[in-house]
PDB file of C-alpha atoms in Angstrom:
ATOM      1  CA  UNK A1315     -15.455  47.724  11.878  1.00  0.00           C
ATOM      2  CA  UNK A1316     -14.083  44.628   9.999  1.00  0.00           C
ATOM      3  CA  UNK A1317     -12.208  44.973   6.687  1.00  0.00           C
ATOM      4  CA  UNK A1318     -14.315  43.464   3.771  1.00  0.00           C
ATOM      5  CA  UNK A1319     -12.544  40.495   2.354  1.00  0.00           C
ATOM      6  CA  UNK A1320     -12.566  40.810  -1.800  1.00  0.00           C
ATOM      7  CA  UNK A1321     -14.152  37.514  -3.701  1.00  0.00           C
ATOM      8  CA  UNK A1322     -10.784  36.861  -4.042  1.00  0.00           C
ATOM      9  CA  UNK A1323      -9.483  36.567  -0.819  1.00  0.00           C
ATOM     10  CA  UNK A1324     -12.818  34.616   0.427  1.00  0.00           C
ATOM     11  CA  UNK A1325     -11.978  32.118  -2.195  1.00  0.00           C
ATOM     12  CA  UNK A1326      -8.525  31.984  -0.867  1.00  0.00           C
ATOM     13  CA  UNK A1327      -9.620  31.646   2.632  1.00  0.00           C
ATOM     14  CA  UNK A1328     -12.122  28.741   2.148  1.00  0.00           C
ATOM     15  CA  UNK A1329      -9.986  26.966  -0.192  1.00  0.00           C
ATOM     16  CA  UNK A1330      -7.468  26.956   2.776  1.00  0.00           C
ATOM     17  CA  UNK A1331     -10.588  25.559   5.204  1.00  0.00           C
ATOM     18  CA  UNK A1332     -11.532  23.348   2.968  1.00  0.00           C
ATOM     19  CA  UNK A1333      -8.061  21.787   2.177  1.00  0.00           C
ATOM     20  CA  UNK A1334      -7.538  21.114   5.950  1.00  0.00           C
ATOM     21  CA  UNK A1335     -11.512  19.612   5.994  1.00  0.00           C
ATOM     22  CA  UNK A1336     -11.250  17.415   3.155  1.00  0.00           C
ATOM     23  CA  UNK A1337      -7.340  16.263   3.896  1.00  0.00           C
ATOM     24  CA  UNK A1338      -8.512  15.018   6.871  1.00  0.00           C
ATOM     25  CA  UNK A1339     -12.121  13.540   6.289  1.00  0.00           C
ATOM     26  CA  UNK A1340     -12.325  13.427   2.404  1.00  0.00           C
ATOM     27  CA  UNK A1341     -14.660  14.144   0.112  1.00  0.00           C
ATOM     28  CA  UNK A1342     -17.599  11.879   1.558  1.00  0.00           C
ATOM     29  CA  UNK A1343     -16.833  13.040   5.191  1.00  0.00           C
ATOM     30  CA  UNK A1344     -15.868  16.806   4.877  1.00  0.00           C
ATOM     31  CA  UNK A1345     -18.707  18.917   5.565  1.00  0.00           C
ATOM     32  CA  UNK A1346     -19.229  22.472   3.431  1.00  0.00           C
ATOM     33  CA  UNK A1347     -21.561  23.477   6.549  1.00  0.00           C
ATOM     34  CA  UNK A1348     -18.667  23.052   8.748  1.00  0.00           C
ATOM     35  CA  UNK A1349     -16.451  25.286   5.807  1.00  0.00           C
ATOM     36  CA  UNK A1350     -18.241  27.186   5.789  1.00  0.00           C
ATOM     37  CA  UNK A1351     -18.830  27.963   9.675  1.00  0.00           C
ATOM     38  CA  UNK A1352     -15.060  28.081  10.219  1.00  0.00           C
ATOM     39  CA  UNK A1353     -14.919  31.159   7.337  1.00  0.00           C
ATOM     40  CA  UNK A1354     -17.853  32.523   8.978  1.00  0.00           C
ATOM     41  CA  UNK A1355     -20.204  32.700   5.822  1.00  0.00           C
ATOM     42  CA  UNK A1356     -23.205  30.907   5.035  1.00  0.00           C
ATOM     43  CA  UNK A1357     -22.942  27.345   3.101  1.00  0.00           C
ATOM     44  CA  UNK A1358     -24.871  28.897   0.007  1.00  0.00           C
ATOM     45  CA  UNK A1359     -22.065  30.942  -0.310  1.00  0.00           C
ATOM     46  CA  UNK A1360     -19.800  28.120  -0.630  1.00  0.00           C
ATOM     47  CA  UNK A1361     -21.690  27.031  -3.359  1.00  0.00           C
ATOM     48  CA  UNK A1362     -21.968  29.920  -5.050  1.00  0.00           C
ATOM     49  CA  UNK A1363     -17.891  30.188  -4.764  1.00  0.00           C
ATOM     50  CA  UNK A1364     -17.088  26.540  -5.941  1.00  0.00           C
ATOM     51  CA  UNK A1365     -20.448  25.351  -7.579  1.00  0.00           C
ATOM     52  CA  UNK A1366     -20.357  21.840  -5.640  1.00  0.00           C
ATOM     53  CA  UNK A1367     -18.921  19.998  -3.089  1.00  0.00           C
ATOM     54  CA  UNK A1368     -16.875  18.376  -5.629  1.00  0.00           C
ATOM     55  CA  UNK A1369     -15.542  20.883  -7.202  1.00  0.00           C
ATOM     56  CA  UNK A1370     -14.296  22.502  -4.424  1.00  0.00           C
ATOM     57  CA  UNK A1371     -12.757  18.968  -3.217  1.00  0.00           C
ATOM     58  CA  UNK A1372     -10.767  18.913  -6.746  1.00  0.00           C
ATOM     59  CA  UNK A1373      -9.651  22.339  -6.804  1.00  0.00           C
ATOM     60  CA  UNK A1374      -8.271  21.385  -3.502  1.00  0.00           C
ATOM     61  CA  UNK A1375      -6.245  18.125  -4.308  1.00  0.00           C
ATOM     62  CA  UNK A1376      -5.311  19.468  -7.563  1.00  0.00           C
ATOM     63  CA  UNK A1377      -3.605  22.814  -5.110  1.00  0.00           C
ATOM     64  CA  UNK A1378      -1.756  20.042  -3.198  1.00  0.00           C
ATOM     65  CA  UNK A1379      -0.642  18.236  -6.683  1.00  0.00           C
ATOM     66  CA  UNK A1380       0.640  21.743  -8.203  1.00  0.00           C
ATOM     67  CA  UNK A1381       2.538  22.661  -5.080  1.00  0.00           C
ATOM     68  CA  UNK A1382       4.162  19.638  -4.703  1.00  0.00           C
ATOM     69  CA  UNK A1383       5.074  19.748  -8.533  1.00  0.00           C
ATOM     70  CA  UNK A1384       6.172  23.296  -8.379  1.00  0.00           C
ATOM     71  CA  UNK A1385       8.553  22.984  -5.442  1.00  0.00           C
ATOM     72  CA  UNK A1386       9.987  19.794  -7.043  1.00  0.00           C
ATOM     73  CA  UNK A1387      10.796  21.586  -9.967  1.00  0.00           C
ATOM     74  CA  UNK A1388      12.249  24.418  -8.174  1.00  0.00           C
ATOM     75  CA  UNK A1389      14.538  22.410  -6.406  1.00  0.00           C
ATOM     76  CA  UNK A1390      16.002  20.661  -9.329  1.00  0.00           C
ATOM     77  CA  UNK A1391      16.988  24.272 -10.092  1.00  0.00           C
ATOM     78  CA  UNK A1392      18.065  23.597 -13.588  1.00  0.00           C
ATOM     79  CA  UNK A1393      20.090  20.419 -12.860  1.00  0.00           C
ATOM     80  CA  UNK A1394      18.850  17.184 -14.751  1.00  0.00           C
ATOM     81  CA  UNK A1395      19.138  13.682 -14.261  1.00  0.00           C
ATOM     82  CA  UNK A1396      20.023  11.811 -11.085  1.00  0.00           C
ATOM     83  CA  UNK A1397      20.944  15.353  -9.831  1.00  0.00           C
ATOM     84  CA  UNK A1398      17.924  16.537 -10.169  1.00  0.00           C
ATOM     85  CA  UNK A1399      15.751  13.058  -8.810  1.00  0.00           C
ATOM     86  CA  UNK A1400      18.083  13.792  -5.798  1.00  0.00           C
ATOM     87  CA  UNK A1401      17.288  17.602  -5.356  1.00  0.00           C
ATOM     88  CA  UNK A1402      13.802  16.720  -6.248  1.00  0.00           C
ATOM     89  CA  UNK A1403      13.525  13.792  -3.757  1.00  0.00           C
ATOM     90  CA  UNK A1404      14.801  15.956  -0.804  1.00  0.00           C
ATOM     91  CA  UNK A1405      11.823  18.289  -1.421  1.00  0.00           C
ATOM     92  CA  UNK A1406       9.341  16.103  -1.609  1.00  0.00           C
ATOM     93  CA  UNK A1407      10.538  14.694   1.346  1.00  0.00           C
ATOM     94  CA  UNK A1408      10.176  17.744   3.350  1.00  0.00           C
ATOM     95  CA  UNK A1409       7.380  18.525   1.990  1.00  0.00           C
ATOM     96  CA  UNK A1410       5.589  15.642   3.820  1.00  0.00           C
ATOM     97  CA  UNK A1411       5.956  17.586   6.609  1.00  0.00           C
ATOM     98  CA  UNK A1412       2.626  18.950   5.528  1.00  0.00           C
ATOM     99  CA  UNK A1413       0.241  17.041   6.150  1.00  0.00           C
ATOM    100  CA  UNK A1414      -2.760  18.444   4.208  1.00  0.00           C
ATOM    101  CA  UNK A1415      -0.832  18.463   0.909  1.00  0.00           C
ATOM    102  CA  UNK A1416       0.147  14.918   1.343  1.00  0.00           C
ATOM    103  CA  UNK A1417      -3.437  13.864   2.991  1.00  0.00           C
ATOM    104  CA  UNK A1418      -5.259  15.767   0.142  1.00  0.00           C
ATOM    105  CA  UNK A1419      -3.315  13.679  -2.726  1.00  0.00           C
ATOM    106  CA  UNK A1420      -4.552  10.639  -0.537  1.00  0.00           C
ATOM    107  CA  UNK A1421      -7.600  11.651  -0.324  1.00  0.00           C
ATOM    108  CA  UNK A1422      -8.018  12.137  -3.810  1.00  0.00           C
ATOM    109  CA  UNK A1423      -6.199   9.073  -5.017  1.00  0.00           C
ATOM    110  CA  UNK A1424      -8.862   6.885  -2.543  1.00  0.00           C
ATOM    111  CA  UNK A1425     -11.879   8.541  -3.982  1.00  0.00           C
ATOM    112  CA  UNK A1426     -11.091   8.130  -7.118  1.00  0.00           C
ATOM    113  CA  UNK A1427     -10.157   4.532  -6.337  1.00  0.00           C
ATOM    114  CA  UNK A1428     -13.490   4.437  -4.556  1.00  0.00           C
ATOM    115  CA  UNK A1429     -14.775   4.360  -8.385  1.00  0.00           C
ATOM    116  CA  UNK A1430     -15.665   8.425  -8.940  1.00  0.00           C
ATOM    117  CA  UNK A1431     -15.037   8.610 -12.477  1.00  0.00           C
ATOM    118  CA  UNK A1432     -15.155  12.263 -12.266  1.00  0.00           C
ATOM    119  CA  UNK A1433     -12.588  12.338  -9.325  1.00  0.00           C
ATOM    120  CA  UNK A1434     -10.521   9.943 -11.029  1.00  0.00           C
ATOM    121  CA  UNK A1435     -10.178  12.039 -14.114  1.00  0.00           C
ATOM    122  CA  UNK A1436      -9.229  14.780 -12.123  1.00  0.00           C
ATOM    123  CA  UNK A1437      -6.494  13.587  -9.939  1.00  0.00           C
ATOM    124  CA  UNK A1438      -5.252  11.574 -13.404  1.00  0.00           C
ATOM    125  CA  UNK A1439      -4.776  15.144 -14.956  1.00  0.00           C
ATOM    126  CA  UNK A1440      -2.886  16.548 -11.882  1.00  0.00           C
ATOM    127  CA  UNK A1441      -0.584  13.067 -11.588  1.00  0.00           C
ATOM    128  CA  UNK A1442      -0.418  13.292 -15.126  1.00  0.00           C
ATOM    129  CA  UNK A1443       1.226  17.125 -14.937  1.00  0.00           C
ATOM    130  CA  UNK A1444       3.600  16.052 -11.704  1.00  0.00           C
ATOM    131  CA  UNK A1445       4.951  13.015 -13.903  1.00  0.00           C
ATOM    132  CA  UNK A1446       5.531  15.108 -16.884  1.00  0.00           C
ATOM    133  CA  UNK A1447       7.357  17.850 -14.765  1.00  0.00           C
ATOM    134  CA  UNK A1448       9.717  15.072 -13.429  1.00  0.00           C
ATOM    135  CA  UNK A1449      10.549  13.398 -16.642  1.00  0.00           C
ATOM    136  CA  UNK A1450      10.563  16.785 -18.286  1.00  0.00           C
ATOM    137  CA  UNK A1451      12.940  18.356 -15.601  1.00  0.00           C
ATOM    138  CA  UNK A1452      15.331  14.870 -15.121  1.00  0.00           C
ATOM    139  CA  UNK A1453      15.777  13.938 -18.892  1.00  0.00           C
ATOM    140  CA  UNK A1454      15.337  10.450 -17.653  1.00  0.00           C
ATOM    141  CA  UNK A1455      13.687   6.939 -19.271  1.00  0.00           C
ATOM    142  CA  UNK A1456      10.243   6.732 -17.666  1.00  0.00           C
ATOM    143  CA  UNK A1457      11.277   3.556 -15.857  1.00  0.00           C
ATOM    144  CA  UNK A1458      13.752   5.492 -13.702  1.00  0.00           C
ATOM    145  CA  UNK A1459      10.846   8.480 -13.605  1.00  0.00           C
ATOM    146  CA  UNK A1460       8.436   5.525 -12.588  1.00  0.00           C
ATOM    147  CA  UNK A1461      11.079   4.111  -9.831  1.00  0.00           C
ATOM    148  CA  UNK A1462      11.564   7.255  -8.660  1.00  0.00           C
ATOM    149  CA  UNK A1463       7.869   8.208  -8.467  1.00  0.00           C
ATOM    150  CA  UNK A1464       6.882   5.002  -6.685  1.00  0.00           C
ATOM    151  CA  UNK A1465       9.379   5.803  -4.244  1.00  0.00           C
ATOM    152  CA  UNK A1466       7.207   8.589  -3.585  1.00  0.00           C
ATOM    153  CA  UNK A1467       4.249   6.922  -2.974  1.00  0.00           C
ATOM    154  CA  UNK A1468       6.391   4.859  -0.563  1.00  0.00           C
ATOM    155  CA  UNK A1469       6.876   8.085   1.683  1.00  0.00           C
ATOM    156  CA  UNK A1470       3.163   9.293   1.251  1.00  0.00           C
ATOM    157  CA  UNK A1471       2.824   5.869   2.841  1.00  0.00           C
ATOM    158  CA  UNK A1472       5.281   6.264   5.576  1.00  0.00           C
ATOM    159  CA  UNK A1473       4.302   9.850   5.814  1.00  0.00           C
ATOM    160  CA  UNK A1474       0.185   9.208   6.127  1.00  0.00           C
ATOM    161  CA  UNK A1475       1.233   5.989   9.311  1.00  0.00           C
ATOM    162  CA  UNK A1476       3.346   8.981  10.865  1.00  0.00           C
ATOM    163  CA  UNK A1477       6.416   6.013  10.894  1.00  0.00           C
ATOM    164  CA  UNK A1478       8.807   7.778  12.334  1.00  0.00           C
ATOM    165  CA  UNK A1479       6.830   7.185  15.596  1.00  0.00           C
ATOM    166  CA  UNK A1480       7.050   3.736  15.300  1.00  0.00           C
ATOM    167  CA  UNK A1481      10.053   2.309  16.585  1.00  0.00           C
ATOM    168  CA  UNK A1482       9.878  -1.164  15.226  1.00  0.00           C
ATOM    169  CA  UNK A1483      12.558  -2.466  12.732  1.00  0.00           C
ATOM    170  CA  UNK A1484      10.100  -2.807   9.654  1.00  0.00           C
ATOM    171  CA  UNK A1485       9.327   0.648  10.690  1.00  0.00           C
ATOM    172  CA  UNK A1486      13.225   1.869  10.794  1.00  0.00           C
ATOM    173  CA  UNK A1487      13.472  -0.419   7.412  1.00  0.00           C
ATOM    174  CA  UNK A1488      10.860   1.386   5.184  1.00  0.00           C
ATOM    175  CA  UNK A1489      12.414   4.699   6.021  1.00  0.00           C
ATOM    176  CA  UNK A1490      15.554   3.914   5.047  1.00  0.00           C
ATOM    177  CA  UNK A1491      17.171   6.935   2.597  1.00  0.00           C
ATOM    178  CA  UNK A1492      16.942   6.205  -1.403  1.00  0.00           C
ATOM    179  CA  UNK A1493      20.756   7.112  -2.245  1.00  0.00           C
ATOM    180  CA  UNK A1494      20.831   8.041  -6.201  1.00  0.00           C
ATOM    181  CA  UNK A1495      23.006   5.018  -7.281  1.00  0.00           C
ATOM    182  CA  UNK A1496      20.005   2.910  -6.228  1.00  0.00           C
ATOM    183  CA  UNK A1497      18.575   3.977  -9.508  1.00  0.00           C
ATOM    184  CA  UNK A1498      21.625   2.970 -11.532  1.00  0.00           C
ATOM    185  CA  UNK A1499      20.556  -0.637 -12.254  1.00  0.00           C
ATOM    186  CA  UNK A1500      17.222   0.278 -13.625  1.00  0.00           C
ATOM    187  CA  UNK A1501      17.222   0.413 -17.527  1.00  0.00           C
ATOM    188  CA  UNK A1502      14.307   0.190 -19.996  1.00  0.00           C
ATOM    189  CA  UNK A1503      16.321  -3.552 -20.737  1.00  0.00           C
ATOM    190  CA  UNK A1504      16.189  -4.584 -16.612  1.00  0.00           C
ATOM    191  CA  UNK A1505      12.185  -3.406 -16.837  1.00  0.00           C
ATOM    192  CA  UNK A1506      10.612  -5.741 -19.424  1.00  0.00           C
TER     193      UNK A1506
END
């Protein structure tokens, strides 16, 4: 006989169903039917886990948000400053490798772009809490936290066109490594 999952561990395993559903069809496209048929429960019982569709959708971006924040801050390990941009650049760079967290930040970011006020509040609050954790963790002016940051979204970019199969120069250009002096000629007086 099968072993009875607790509330908690169904929770678990459709929020891990429903982060690989929504990274790659979004919130509009994602079906909870289809959730719920791949945890092999019944759709009301989706709802009656998450509330809505929507819900569920944010609880799964905001996941993707809090691991990336929480491994970025782990790998500054203490160090601040450049240091720590650099350690916490490295990780977020590997952390592309997985493609729901990155696709679910995506996805979130173009719904709430899509004009979802409630979506947009919600992904503001997680960006919000990975900002703060960088400027918190790297001591730094917020124009080198927002350099650094929009670096990111460069490699979510590269990341979500999967560039490094695309062996064209502008291709091999926008991948090129961000060294930490880059950042040394960006003050609050170069950024008015």
């Amino acid at each position: 006989m099968p072993t009875r999952m607790s509330g908690q561990e169904r929770r678990e395993q459709v929020l891990g169903i429903a982060e690989e559903e929504f990274a790659a069809a979004g919130l509009y496209g994602a079906s909870t039917e289809t959730i719920a048929r791949r945890a092999g429960i019944t759709q009301a019982y989706v709802f009656r886990l998450f509330g809505t569709k929507k819900l569920l959708f944010l609880e799964c971006v905001d996941a993707a948000f809090e691991r990336m924040r929480l491994a970025m801050v782990a790998a500054a390990g203490g160090a601040s400053g450049v240091e720590a941009l650099a350690a916490m650049g490295q990780e977020y760079n590997d952390m592309l490798a997985d493609r729901t967290t990155l696709l679910l930040q995506l996805q979130g970011t173009a719904a709430a772009a899509a004009g979802d006020g409630e979506v947009r509040d919600a992904v503001r609050a997680s960006f919000a809490r990975l900002w703060q954790s960088v400027a918190d963790t790297a001591q730094l002016d917020p124009v080198t936290v927002k350099a650094f940051l929009a670096f990111g979204m460069l490699l979510n970019t590269n990341a979500a066109l999967d560039l490094p199969q695309v062996d064209e120069p502008w291709s091999h250009q926008a991948r090129t490594r961000i060294k930490p002096g880059l950042f040394a000629h960006i003050t609050t007086d170069t950024n008015r």
